[in-house]
XYZ file of C-alpha atoms in Angstrom:
284
model
C 1.585 -112.262 -155.044
C 3.905 -109.671 -156.541
C 6.365 -107.522 -154.591
C 5.263 -106.464 -151.111
C 6.587 -103.400 -149.287
C 5.091 -104.331 -145.894
C 3.853 -100.794 -145.257
C 0.994 -102.067 -143.117
C 1.152 -105.168 -140.922
C -1.612 -106.735 -138.865
C -1.302 -108.700 -135.648
C -4.029 -110.883 -134.174
C -3.158 -111.860 -130.620
C -1.317 -109.601 -128.170
C 0.146 -112.137 -125.767
C 3.775 -113.087 -125.218
C 4.533 -114.030 -128.830
C 2.343 -111.348 -130.396
C 3.825 -108.719 -128.115
C 7.325 -109.906 -128.969
C 6.632 -109.691 -132.704
C 5.315 -106.163 -132.194
C 8.420 -105.245 -130.216
C 10.632 -106.572 -132.989
C 8.631 -104.663 -135.603
C 9.066 -101.484 -133.564
C 12.815 -102.001 -133.657
C 13.276 -103.030 -137.293
C 10.269 -101.530 -139.137
C 9.281 -98.469 -137.077
C 7.715 -96.692 -140.077
C 5.381 -99.588 -140.819
C 1.798 -99.191 -139.615
C 0.926 -101.928 -137.096
C -2.735 -102.761 -136.512
C -3.504 -104.989 -133.513
C -6.564 -106.990 -132.579
C -6.958 -109.091 -129.455
C -9.873 -110.500 -127.481
C -8.515 -108.367 -124.647
C -8.668 -104.703 -125.691
C -6.307 -103.909 -122.823
C -3.620 -106.269 -124.126
C -3.997 -104.884 -127.644
C -3.705 -101.300 -126.412
C -0.683 -102.175 -124.254
C 1.178 -103.689 -127.205
C 0.086 -100.939 -129.640
C 1.577 -98.290 -127.378
C 4.985 -99.917 -127.756
C 5.132 -99.439 -131.522
C 5.621 -95.941 -133.023
C 2.719 -96.471 -135.424
C 0.755 -99.076 -133.508
C -3.037 -98.897 -133.336
C -5.626 -101.125 -131.721
C -8.542 -102.194 -133.924
C -11.812 -103.723 -132.778
C -12.176 -106.420 -135.439
C -10.197 -108.377 -137.990
C -12.079 -106.732 -140.847
C -9.880 -103.692 -140.184
C -6.864 -105.795 -141.202
C -8.062 -106.536 -144.744
C -5.787 -103.912 -146.312
C -2.655 -105.145 -144.521
C 0.271 -106.489 -146.512
C 0.940 -109.213 -143.940
C -0.816 -110.464 -140.816
C 0.620 -112.483 -137.950
C -1.818 -114.713 -136.053
C -0.509 -115.284 -132.534
C -3.646 -116.346 -130.691
C -3.935 -119.546 -128.594
C -3.423 -122.653 -130.720
C -7.078 -123.713 -130.369
C -8.281 -120.537 -132.110
C -5.599 -120.022 -134.763
C -7.298 -121.935 -137.593
C -10.549 -120.041 -137.074
C -8.702 -116.716 -137.215
C -6.714 -117.717 -140.305
C -9.840 -118.802 -142.174
C -11.615 -115.557 -141.288
C -8.654 -113.489 -142.478
C -8.388 -115.398 -145.758
C -12.093 -114.763 -146.353
C -11.864 -110.972 -145.982
C -13.191 -109.395 -149.224
C -10.464 -107.847 -151.340
C -7.685 -108.853 -148.976
C -4.372 -110.016 -150.415
C -2.556 -110.143 -147.115
C 0.087 -112.722 -146.397
C -1.012 -114.665 -143.288
C 1.575 -116.230 -140.945
C 0.601 -118.058 -137.773
C 2.738 -118.884 -134.740
C 1.122 -122.042 -133.339
C 3.218 -124.904 -131.964
C 1.073 -127.718 -133.455
C 1.092 -127.327 -137.224
C -0.739 -130.389 -138.552
C -3.956 -129.686 -136.638
C -4.043 -126.050 -137.757
C -3.261 -126.886 -141.380
C -5.923 -129.621 -141.446
C -8.567 -127.312 -139.984
C -7.817 -124.575 -142.506
C -7.950 -127.111 -145.363
C -11.253 -128.529 -144.092
C -12.790 -125.057 -144.197
C -12.365 -124.899 -147.961
C -10.557 -121.563 -147.718
C -8.079 -120.608 -150.423
C -4.939 -121.150 -148.351
C -2.376 -120.001 -150.897
C -1.598 -116.877 -148.850
C -1.316 -118.824 -145.587
C 2.202 -119.726 -144.456
C 2.133 -121.884 -141.300
C 4.890 -120.917 -138.894
C 6.209 -121.175 -135.370
C 8.940 -119.243 -133.541
C 10.888 -121.744 -131.431
C 10.897 -119.511 -128.387
C 8.658 -118.516 -125.551
C 8.603 -118.789 -121.806
C 6.744 -119.973 -118.752
C 5.022 -116.616 -118.350
C 2.272 -115.609 -120.752
C 0.974 -112.165 -121.605
C 2.476 -109.085 -123.243
C 4.134 -107.853 -120.057
C 6.949 -110.372 -120.605
C 7.242 -109.713 -124.335
C 10.621 -108.896 -125.847
C 11.773 -108.410 -129.415
C 14.649 -110.770 -128.698
C 12.224 -113.676 -128.200
C 11.589 -113.713 -131.954
C 15.276 -113.859 -132.856
C 16.867 -115.908 -130.059
C 15.743 -119.159 -131.655
C 14.830 -120.029 -135.283
C 11.433 -119.208 -136.740
C 10.156 -122.361 -138.449
C 7.931 -122.231 -141.520
C 5.979 -125.356 -142.515
C 4.511 -124.739 -145.981
C 2.223 -127.278 -147.613
C 1.429 -128.096 -151.222
C -1.292 -125.419 -151.033
C 1.125 -122.655 -150.034
C 1.826 -120.187 -152.847
C 5.603 -120.105 -153.514
C 5.473 -116.291 -153.598
C 3.765 -116.235 -150.198
C 6.502 -118.435 -148.757
C 9.205 -116.227 -150.260
C 7.573 -113.068 -148.861
C 7.203 -114.666 -145.429
C 10.899 -115.505 -145.398
C 11.786 -111.963 -146.459
C 9.638 -110.375 -143.736
C 11.005 -112.625 -141.002
C 14.562 -112.027 -142.133
C 13.904 -108.276 -142.003
C 12.896 -108.817 -138.400
C 16.246 -110.520 -137.813
C 14.898 -114.050 -137.441
C 16.697 -117.168 -138.610
C 14.189 -118.902 -140.874
C 14.105 -122.700 -141.064
C 11.751 -124.640 -143.329
C 10.338 -127.993 -142.180
C 7.546 -130.389 -143.076
C 4.548 -129.998 -140.719
C 4.800 -133.557 -139.361
C 8.547 -133.221 -138.739
C 7.902 -129.981 -136.853
C 5.202 -131.551 -134.698
C 7.392 -134.544 -133.861
C 10.252 -132.229 -132.893
C 8.027 -130.078 -130.691
C 6.367 -133.118 -129.134
C 9.779 -134.347 -128.024
C 11.481 -131.050 -127.286
C 8.668 -129.011 -125.725
C 5.328 -130.761 -125.298
C 6.680 -133.903 -123.600
C 8.826 -131.936 -121.096
C 5.787 -129.870 -120.141
C 3.649 -133.008 -119.820
C 6.293 -134.501 -117.503
C 6.378 -131.286 -115.487
C 2.613 -131.295 -114.936
C 2.715 -134.971 -113.936
C 5.662 -134.453 -111.596
C 4.053 -131.440 -109.947
C 1.023 -133.595 -109.187
C 3.209 -136.171 -107.419
C 4.657 -133.725 -104.907
C 1.468 -132.721 -103.137
C 2.071 -134.954 -100.114
C 5.655 -133.828 -99.558
C 6.826 -130.828 -97.503
C 7.310 -128.146 -100.124
C 10.196 -126.434 -98.355
C 12.204 -129.670 -98.465
C 11.692 -130.554 -102.129
C 15.101 -130.363 -103.857
C 16.051 -127.952 -106.613
C 15.975 -130.713 -109.224
C 12.277 -131.299 -108.533
C 11.532 -127.591 -108.534
C 13.482 -127.024 -111.746
C 11.563 -129.635 -113.710
C 8.168 -128.979 -112.130
C 8.565 -125.244 -112.754
C 7.313 -125.741 -116.308
C 3.932 -126.622 -114.780
C 3.758 -122.957 -113.870
C 2.930 -122.247 -117.507
C -0.582 -121.284 -118.573
C -2.778 -124.352 -118.029
C -5.336 -123.490 -120.712
C -2.616 -122.926 -123.303
C -0.982 -126.276 -122.566
C -4.277 -128.121 -122.497
C -4.896 -126.813 -126.015
C -1.388 -127.749 -127.187
C -1.552 -131.284 -125.766
C -4.883 -131.836 -127.532
C -3.726 -130.301 -130.814
C -0.578 -132.424 -131.039
C -1.930 -135.520 -129.304
C -0.824 -138.088 -131.910
C 2.830 -137.021 -131.924
C 2.809 -136.522 -128.166
C 1.506 -140.045 -127.548
C 4.181 -141.445 -129.858
C 7.114 -139.755 -128.116
C 5.554 -140.506 -124.717
C 5.530 -144.217 -125.562
C 9.217 -144.016 -126.481
C 9.937 -142.120 -123.272
C 8.166 -144.714 -121.122
C 10.240 -147.464 -122.721
C 13.398 -145.499 -122.025
C 12.399 -144.947 -118.408
C 11.654 -148.637 -117.894
C 14.963 -149.593 -119.516
C 17.025 -147.301 -117.268
C 15.083 -148.396 -114.185
C 15.786 -152.047 -115.092
C 19.491 -151.241 -115.460
C 19.476 -149.850 -111.917
C 18.479 -153.316 -110.670
C 21.531 -154.968 -112.230
C 24.259 -156.016 -109.738
C 26.992 -154.568 -111.966
C 26.480 -150.868 -112.886
C 28.395 -150.999 -116.174
C 25.465 -150.707 -118.614
C 23.681 -148.140 -116.448
C 26.804 -146.020 -116.124
C 27.422 -146.193 -119.866
C 23.825 -145.164 -120.607
C 23.924 -142.236 -118.185
C 27.312 -141.149 -119.534
C 25.980 -141.205 -123.088
C 23.024 -139.042 -121.975
C 25.379 -136.568 -120.304
C 27.513 -136.379 -123.439
C 24.391 -135.622 -125.454
C 23.462 -132.741 -123.149
C 27.016 -131.402 -123.212
C 26.953 -131.478 -127.014
C 23.639 -129.585 -127.116
C 25.034 -126.885 -124.833
C 28.109 -126.519 -127.039
C 25.879 -126.047 -130.098
C 24.207 -122.969 -128.614
């Protein structure tokens, strides 16, 4: 892949992340043509209207002449979309996905036999409880780093062009191994959502108006799209089970400390946890 001017960019998926990428493109690359495809024509049209040169297209074949294509569909469909885009006759487009479970997507693309040199797996470390383009914002793409997880099949030029494009959008680009990414997301995102869904299921017998703010704050993540999180849990199941096992051990350990007659070890453990949270807040 030689130099790319990014005069025409494609976007498959017009939800929260896709809409946010489009919003960022409108701000930083307003002269670039943006072609959008989504299973919901209404979502695609809504997002297209928010880019000066945005246009809804009815199929991914219309994206073949793009210089780069973002795939921001639900994680369960990303690999299928990537493979179809890579197979478009005559296309040389750089393909970047945004899924939060990289190993499953990469494995599915590899199993298809597609030439994946132009595919750069990625994931913006941002989002929200609400789904859909109505909550999209260009700042979502730049508030947190955009992780790229290239493999041995990724063309070095494709990786370099992906970094350039994302940096033009104003994103902080971080490169990670796919398994390291999935472990991080299992701990930092997937496990908290799993806990939220479990906790929400425990409160059904209690008077809702009396449930404290701490319960509501944690369980609020169960207000996220159920289909999306079902797909994510299944896609990253191995890493999620691993961090869940560690979490269960930690829970049992702290609960056992609470049974001790002297609170010294418990207090020290809780204080260490608080210090960790304070340090994370100071890093932001």
